Coordinates of C-alpha atoms in Angstrom, one line a residue:
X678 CA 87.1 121.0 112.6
X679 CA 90.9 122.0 112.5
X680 CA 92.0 118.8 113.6
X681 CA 89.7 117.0 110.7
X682 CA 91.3 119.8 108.0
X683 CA 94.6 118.8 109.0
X684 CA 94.0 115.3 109.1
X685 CA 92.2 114.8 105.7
X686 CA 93.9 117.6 103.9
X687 CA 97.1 115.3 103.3
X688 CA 95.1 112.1 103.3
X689 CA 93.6 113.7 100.2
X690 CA 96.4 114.6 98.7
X691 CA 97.7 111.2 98.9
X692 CA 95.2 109.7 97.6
X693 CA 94.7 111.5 94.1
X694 CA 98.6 111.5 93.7
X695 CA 98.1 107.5 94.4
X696 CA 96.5 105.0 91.8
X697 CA 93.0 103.5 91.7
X698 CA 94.1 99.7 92.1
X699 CA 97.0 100.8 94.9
X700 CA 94.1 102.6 96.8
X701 CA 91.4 99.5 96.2
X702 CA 94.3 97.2 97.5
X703 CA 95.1 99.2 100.5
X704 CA 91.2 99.3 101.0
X705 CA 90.9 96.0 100.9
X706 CA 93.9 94.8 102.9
X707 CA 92.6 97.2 105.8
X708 CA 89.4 95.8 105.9
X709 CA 90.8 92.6 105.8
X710 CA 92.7 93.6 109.1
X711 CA 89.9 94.9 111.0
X712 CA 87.7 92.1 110.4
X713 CA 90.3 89.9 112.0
X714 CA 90.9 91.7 114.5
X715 CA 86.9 92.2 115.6
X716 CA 87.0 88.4 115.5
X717 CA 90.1 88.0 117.5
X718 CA 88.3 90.5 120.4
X719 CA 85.2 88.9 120.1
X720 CA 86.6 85.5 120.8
X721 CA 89.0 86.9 123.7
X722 CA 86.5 89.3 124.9
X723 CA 82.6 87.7 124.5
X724 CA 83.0 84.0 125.4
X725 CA 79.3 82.2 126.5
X726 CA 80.3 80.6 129.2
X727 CA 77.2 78.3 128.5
X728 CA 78.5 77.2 125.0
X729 CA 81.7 75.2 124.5
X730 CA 84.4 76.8 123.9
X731 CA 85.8 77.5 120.5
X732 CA 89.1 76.6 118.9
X733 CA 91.2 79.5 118.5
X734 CA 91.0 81.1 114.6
X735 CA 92.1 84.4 113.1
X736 CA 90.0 84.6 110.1
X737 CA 86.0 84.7 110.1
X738 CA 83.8 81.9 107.7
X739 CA 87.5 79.9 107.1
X740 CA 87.7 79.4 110.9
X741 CA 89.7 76.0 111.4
X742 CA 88.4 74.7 107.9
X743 CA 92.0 74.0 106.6
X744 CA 93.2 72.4 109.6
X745 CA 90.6 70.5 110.0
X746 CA 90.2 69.1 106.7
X747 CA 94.4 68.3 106.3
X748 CA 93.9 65.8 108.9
X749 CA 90.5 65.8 110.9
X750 CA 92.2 63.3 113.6
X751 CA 95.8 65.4 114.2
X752 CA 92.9 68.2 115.0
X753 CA 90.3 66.7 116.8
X754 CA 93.2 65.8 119.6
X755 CA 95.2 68.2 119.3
X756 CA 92.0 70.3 120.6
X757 CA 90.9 67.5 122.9
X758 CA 94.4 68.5 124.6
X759 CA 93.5 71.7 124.5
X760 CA 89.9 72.3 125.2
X761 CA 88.3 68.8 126.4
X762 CA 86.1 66.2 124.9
X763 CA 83.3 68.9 124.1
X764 CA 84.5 71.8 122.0
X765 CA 83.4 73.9 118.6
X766 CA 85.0 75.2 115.9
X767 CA 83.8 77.0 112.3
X768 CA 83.9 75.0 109.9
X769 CA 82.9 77.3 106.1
X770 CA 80.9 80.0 108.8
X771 CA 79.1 77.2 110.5
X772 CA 79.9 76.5 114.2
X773 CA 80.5 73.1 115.2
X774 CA 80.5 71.2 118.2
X775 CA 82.3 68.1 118.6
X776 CA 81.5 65.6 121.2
X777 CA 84.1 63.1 121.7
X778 CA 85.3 60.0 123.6
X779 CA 81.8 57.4 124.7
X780 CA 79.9 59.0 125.9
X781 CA 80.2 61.9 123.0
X782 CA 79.2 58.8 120.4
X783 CA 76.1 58.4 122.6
X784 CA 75.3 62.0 123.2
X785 CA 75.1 62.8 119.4
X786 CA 74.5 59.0 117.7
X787 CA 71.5 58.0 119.9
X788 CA 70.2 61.4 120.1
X789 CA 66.5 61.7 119.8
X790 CA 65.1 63.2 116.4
X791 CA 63.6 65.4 117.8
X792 CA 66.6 67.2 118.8
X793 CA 68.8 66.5 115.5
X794 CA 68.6 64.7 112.5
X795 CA 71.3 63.9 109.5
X796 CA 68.7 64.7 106.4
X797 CA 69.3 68.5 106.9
X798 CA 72.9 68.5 106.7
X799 CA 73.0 65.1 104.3
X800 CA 70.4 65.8 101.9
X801 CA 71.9 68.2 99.5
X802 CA 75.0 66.3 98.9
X803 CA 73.3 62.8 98.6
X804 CA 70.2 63.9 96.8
X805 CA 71.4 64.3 93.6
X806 CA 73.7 61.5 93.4
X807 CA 71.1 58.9 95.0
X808 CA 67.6 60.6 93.7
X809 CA 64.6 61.6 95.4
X810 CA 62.2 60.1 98.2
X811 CA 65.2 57.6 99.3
X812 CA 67.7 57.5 102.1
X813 CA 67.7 61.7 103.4
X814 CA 65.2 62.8 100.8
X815 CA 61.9 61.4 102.7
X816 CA 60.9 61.7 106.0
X817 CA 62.1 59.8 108.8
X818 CA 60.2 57.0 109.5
X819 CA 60.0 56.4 105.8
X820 CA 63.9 55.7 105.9
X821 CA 63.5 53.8 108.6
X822 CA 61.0 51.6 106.9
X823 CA 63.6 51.5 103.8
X824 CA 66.5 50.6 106.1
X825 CA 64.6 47.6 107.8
X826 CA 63.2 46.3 104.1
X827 CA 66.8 46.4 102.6
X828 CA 68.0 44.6 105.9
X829 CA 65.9 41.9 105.6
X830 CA 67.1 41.5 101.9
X831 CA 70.7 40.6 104.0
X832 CA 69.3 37.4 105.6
X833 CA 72.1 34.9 106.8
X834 CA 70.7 33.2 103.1
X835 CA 71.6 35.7 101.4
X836 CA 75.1 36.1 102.6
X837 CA 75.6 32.8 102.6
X838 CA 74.9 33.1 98.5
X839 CA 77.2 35.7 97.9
X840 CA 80.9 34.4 99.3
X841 CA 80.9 31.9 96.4
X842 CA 79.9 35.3 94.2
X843 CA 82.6 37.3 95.9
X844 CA 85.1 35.1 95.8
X845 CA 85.0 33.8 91.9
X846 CA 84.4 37.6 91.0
X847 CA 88.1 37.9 92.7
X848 CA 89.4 35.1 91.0
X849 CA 88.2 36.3 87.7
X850 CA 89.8 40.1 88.5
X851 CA 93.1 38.3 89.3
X852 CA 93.1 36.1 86.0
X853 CA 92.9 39.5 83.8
X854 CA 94.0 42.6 85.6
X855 CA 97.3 43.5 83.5
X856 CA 98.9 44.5 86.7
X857 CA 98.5 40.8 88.1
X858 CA 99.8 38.9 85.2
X859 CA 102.7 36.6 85.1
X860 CA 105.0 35.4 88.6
X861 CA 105.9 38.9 90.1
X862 CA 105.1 42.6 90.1
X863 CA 103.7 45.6 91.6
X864 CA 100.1 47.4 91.9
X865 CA 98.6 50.2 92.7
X866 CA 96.4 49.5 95.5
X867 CA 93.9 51.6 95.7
X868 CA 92.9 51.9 92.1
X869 CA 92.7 48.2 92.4
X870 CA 90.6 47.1 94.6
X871 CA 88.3 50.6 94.4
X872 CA 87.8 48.6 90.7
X873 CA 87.9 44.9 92.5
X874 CA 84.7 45.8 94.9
X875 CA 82.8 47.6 92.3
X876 CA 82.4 43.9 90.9
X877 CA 82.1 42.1 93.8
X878 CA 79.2 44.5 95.3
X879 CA 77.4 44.2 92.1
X880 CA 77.5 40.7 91.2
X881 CA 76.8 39.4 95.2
X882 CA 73.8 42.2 95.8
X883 CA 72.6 44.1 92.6
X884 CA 72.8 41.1 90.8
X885 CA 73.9 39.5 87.7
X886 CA 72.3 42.2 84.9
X887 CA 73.9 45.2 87.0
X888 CA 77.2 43.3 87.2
X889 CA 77.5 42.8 83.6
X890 CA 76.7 46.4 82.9
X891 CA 80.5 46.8 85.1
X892 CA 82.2 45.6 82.0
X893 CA 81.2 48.3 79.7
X894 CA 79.1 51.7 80.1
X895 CA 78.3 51.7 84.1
X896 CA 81.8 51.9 85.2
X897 CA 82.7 55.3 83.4
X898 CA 78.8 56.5 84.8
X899 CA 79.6 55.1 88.3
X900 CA 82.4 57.3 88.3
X901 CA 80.9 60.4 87.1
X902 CA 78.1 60.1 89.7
X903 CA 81.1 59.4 92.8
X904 CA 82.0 62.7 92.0
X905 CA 79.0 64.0 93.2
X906 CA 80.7 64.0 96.8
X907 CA 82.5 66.7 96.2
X908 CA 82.9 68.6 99.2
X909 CA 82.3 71.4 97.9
X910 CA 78.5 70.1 97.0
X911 CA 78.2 70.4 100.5
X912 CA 77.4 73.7 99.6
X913 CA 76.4 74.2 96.4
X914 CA 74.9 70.9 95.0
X915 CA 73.1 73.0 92.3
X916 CA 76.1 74.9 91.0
X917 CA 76.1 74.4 87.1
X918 CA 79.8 73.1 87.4
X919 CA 80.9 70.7 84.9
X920 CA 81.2 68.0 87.8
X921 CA 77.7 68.4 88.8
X922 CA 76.6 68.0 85.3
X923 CA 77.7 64.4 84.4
X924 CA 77.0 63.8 88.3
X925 CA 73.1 64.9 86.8
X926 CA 73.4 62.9 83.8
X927 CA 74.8 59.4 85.0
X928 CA 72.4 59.8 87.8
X929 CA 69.2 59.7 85.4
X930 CA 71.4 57.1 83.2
X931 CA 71.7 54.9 85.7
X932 CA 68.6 55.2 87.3
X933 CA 66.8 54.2 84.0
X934 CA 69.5 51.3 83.8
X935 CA 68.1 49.7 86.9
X936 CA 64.0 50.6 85.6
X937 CA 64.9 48.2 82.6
X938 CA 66.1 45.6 84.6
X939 CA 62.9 45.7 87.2
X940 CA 60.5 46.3 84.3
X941 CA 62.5 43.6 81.9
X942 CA 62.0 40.7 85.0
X943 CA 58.2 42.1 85.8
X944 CA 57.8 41.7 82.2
X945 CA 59.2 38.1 82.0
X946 CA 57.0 36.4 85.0
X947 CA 59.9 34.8 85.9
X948 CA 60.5 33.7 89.5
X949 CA 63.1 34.9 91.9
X950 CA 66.1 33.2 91.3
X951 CA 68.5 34.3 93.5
X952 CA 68.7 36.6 97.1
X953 CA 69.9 40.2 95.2
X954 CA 68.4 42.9 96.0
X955 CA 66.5 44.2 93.4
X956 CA 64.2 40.8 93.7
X957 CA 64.1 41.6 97.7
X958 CA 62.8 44.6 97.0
X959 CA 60.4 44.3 94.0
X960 CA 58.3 42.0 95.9
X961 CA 58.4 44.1 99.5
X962 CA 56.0 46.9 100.5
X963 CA 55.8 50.0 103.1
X964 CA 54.2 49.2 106.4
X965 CA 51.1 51.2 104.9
X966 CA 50.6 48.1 102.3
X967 CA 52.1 50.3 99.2
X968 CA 54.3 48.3 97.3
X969 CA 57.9 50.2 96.8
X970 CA 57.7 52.0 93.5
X971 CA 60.0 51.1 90.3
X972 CA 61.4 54.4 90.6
X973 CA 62.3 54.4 94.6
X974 CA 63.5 50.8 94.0
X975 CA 66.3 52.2 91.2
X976 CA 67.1 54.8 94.2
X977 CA 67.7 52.6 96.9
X978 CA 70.2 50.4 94.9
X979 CA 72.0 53.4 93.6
X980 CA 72.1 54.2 97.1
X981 CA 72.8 50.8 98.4
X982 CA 76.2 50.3 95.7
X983 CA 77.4 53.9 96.2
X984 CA 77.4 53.5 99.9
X985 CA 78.9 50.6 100.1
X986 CA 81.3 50.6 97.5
X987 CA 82.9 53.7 98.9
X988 CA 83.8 51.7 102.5
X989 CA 84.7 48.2 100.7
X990 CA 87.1 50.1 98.7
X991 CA 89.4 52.1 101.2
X992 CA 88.7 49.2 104.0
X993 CA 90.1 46.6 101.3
X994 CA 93.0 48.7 100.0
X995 CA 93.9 49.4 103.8
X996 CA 94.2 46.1 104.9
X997 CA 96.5 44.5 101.3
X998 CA 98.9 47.9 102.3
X999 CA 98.7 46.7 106.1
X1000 CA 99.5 43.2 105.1
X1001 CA 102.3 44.3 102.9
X1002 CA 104.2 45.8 105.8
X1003 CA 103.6 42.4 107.7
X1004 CA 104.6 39.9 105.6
X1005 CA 104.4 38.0 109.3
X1006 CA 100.5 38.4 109.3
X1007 CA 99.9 37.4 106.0
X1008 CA 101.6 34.0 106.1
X1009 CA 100.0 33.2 109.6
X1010 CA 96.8 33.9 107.3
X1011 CA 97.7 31.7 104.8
X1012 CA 98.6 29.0 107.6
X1013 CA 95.5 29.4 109.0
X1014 CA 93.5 28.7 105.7
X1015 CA 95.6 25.5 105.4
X1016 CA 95.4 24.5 109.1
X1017 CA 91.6 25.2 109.2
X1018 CA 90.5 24.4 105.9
X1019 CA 92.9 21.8 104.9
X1020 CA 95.8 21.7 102.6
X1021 CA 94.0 21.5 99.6
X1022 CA 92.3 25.0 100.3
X1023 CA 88.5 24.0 98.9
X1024 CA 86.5 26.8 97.9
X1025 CA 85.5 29.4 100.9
X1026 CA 81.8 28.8 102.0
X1027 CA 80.1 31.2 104.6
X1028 CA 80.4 29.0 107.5
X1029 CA 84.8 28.4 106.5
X1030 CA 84.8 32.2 106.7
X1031 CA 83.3 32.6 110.3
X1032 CA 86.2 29.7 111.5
X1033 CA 89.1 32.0 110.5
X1034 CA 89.2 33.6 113.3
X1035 CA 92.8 35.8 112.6
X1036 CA 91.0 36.8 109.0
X1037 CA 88.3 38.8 111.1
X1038 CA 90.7 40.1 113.0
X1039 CA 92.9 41.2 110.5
X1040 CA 89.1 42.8 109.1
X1041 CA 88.5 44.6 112.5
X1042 CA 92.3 45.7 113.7
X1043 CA 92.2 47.4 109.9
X1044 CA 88.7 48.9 110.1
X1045 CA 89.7 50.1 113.9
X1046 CA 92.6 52.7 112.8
X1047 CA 91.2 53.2 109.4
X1048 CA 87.5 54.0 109.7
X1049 CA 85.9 54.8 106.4
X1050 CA 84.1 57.8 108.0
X1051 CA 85.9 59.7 110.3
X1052 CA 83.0 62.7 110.8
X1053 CA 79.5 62.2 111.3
X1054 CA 77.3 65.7 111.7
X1055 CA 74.0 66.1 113.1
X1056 CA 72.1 69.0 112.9
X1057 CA 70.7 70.8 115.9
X1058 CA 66.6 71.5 116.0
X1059 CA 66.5 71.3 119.9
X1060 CA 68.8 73.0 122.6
X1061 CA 71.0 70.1 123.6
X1062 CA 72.4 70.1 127.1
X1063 CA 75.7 68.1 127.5
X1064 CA 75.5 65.8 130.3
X1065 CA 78.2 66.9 133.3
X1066 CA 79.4 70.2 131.6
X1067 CA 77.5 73.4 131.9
X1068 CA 77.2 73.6 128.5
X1069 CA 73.9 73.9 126.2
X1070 CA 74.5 73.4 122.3
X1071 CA 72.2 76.1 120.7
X1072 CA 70.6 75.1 116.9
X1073 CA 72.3 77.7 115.5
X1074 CA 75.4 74.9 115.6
X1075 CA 75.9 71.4 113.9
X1076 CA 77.1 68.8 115.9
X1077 CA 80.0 66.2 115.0
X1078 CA 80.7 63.0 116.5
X1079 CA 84.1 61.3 115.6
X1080 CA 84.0 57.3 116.5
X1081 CA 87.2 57.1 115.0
X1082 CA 88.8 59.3 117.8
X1083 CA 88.1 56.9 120.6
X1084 CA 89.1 53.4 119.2
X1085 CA 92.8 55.7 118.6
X1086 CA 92.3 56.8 122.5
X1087 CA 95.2 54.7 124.9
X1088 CA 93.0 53.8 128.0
X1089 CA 90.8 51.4 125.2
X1090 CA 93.8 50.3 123.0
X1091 CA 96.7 50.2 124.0
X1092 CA 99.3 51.0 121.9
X1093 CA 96.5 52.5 119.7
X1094 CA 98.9 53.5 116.5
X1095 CA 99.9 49.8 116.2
X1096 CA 98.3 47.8 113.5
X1097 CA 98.2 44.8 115.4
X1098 CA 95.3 41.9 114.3
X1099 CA 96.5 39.6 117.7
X1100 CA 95.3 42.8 119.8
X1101 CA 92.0 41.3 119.3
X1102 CA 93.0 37.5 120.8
X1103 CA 91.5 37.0 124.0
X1104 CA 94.7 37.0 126.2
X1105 CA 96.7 39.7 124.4
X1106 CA 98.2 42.1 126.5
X1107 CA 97.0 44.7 123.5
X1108 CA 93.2 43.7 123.7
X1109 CA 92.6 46.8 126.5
X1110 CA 89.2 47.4 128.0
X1111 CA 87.0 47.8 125.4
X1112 CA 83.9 46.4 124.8
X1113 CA 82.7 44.0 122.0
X1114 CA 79.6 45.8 120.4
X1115 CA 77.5 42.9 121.0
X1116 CA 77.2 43.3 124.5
X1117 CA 75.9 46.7 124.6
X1118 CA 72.5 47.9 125.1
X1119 CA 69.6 47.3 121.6
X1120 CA 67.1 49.2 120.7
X1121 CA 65.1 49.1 117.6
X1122 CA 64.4 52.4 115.9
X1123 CA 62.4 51.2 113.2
X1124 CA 64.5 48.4 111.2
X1125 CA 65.4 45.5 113.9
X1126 CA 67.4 45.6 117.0
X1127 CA 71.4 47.4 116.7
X1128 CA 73.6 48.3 119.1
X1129 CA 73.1 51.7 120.6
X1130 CA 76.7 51.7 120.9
X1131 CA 76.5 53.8 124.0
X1132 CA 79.7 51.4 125.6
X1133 CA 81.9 50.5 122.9
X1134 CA 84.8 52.3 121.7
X1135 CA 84.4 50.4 119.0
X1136 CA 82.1 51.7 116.1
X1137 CA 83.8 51.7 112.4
X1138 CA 79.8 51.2 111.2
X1139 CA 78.8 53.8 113.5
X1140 CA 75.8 53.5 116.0
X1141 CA 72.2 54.3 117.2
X1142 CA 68.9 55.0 114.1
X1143 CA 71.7 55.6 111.8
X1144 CA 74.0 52.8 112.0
X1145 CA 75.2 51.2 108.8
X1146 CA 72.6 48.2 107.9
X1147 CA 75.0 46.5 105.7
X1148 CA 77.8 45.9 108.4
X1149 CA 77.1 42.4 108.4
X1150 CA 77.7 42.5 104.4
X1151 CA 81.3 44.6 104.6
X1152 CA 82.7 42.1 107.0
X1153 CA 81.4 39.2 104.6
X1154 CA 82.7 40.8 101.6
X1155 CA 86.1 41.9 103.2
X1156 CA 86.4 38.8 104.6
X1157 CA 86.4 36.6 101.3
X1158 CA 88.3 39.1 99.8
X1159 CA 91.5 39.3 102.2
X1160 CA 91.1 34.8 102.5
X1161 CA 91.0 35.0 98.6
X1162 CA 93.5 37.4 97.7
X1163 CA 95.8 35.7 100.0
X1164 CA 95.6 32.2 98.5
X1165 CA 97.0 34.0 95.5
X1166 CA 100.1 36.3 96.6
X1167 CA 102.7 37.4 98.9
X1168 CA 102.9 40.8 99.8
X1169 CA 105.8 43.3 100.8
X1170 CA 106.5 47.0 100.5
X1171 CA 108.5 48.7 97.5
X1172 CA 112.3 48.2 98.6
X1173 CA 113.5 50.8 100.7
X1174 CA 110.1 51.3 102.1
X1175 CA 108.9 51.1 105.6
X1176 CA 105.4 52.9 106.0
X1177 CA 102.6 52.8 105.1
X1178 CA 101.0 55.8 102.6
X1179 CA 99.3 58.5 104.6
X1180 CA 95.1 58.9 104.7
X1181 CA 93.4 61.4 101.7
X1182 CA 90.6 63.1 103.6
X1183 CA 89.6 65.3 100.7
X1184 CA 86.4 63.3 100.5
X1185 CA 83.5 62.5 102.2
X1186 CA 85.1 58.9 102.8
X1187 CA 88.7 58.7 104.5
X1188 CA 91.0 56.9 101.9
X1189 CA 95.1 55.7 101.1
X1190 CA 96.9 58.8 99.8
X1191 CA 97.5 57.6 95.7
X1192 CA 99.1 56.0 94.6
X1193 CA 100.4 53.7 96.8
X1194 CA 102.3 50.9 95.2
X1195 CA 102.8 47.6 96.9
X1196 CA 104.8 44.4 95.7
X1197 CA 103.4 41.3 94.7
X1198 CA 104.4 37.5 94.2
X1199 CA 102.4 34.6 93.1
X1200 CA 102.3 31.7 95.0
X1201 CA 103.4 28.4 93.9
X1202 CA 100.9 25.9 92.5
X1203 CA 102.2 23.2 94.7
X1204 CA 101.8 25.9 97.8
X1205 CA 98.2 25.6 96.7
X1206 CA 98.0 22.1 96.2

């Protein structure tokens, strides 16, 4: 009692001779520096030996958010270093596990649904911006069945309609963008070709009534409904921000857009005319004989150009900056048209795309170091043992699997930080051990046979139930649009400038850094000719 009289008679005296906002801050910072500490003993003192280990952190909830999100690769191997392919971290309060390297992609991409499934983590942020009973709002095997009925809308037919699509769409852009006009100049790249594969995704699959919407009022709603990513709507989708608002509004806009143009061609009795996707799907039905309702239709191709816009764009704006710092490549490009094609360069055609072989390439090498996702999360319903470790992933954790990581990894790719296309020539020193996704194992989960991807290091589209269905579309599309744009203009980096822009991961999708400027030259008619 003496001791506590001695103690907290000058304590008290302190205090009422100190103010109310010096005392509150003093409270706060000393809470603040026990809570760190208890987390820094817990961590040192109360490791699971049957969970992976965490990354070091001093702060609860913020755990290794920021470090992550600057730059989720420079993290995921600095910790691979560190702790091994199979490690968690906190990521906002939530503990997550990340799986790397091949068999990591396996582990978590062709895990059973039963054991994890994207719609819980997903569905709030794509929900809103996409609509309801599509895509992560609707059970499983209903996506599934949506998956395999927009697939079979991509026939070889159909992609063999839109390069001719694609490609005038690109010539058109060129003839008016401001910042492509007259002999010389420079662009901003990402701006431009995030506007360039807005049209050429609309006109090729949402057809001809969506693409002429482009020109006027669904450009401004498009962009008020890409803000729906946020990643902050990760967590709070419903937050009355001013963001989530127009994200609300365009997404009802646009939805009733799309109604008008299903109910205007229902109304008409006209036949199909061409292989878009709206006429795929207005005359497709579930496996249960229903046919797809107007309303789920206008979801699916929100869905459908939202998705893969987002890739088209970064993937295309990567590989004009890549091509800008090889004025080497692009010429053998151009070459290769000529040599190919012949001289007088007749328009591109589906089958003149598949022979240019150094175009893909240039494609692939590009989509390699730049994948347009660089985390894909799973949530955990089911203990999940990993496979030669002791460890057992518990659901209280998500788990992320980072594709990107291993087609960066030395023992596939040699030389991995190298933008190199010829890596991908059969006899290049460069080409590594990798597999081609082709060969590895297929399954079908509901929508055709894909890879499982179980052996490739290789996997910009990702792999197993949720594997990207319009891969076969994104290399067409890039494709035309590298052969095309190249017909038109030299490339080279602003002078005095070596590099290429750093990657904005701010967003759901991995991006250039803007803006990133790049200069530009006509070519000659009689180059052409």
């Amino acid at each position: 009692m003496g001791l506590l009289a001695a103690v907290s008679g000058p304590l008290l005296i302190l205090l009422s001779n100190t103010s109310i906002p010096v005392v509150l801050a003093s409270g706060g910072f000393t809470i603040i520096v026990v809570v760190v500490v208890l987390n820094v003993l817990r961590q040192l003192l109360f490791r699971d030996p049957n969970e992976p280990p965490v990354v070091f952190h001093w702060v609860p909830f913020i755990g290794s958010t920021v470090t992550y999100g600057i730059d989720p690769y420079r993290f995921f191997f600095r910790c691979r270093e560190k702790y091994g392919d199979v490690f968690t971290f906190v990521l906002l309060g939530k503990k997550t596990t990340v799986c790397l390297g091949v068999k990591g992609n396996d582990f978590i991409l062709n895990g059973k649904h039963k054991d994890l499934n994207a719609e819980d983590i997903y569905s709030p942020l794509t929900t809103p911006v996409f609509g309801k009973d599509v895509v992560y709002d609707c059970p499983n095997s209903k996506l599934m069945e949506q998956k395999k009925l927009i697939k079979f809308g991509l026939t070889s037919d159909a992609l063999k309609s839109y390069v001719p699509l694609i490609a005038e769409e690109v010539q058109k852009f060129v003839a008016r963008s401001a910042s492509l006009q007259g002999q010389n100049g420079t662009f901003n790249v990402p701006a431009t070709m995030a506007e360039l594969t807005i049209y050429t995704a609309s006109r090729s699959l949402q057809g001809k009534e969506v693409r002429s919407k482009f020109d006027s009022s669904f450009a401004d709603l498009y962009h008020d409904l890409d803000m729906g990513f946020s990643p902050i709507n990760f967590m709070l989708p419903w937050a009355p921000l001013p963001h989530n608002r127009k994200r609300d509004y365009a997404q009802n806009k646009m939805a009733q857009t799309y109604l008008e143009i299903i109910r205007a061609r229902r109304e008409a009795g006209t036949q199909r005319d061409s292989d878009d996707m709206i006429w795929n799907l207005m005359s497709s039905v579930y496996k249960s004989g229903t046919p797809i309702p107007d309303v789920e239709i206008a979801h699916m191709m929100i869905a459908l150009l939202m998705a893969g816009q987002h890739s088209s764009s970064s993937t295309s704006a990567w590989i004009l900056l890549r091509l800008a710092t090889r004025p080497d490549v692009l010429e053998q490009l151009y070459q290769e048209q000529i040599s190919v094609l012949g001289t007088d360069l007749p328009p591109l055609t589906y089958d003149s795309l598949q022979r240019l072989t150094l175009n893909s390439q240039v494609v692939k090498e590009t989509l390699r170091i730049h994948a347009p996702i660089h985390s894909i999360m799973r949530k955990v319903t089911t203990p999940m043992p990993v496979d030669g470790t002791p460890f057992i992933v518990p659901t209280s954790h998500t788990l992320l699997s980072a594709p990107g990581v291993t087609s960066k990894i030395e023992s596939h790719f040699p030389e991995p930080d190298l933008w190199e296309p010829h890596r991908w020539d059969a006899d290049s020193p460069l080409h590594g051990t990798n597999k081609e996704i082709e060969e590895d194992e297929k399954i079908d989960y509901g929508y055709g046979l894909v890879s499982k991807g179980a052996s490739s290091p290789y996997l910009p589209f990702g792999a197993g139930r949720h594997r990207c269905i319009g891969e076969a579309f994104a290399y067409v599309q890039l494709g035309v649009i590298t052969a095309t744009m190249v017909r038109e203009f030299r490339l080279r980096n602003l002078e005095g400038k070596k590099d290429i822009v750093g990657t904005d991961y701010s967003s759901l999708f991995s991006r250039p850094l803007a803006p990133a400027m790049v200069q530009w030259e006509r070519r000659e008619e009689w180059e052409k000719a």
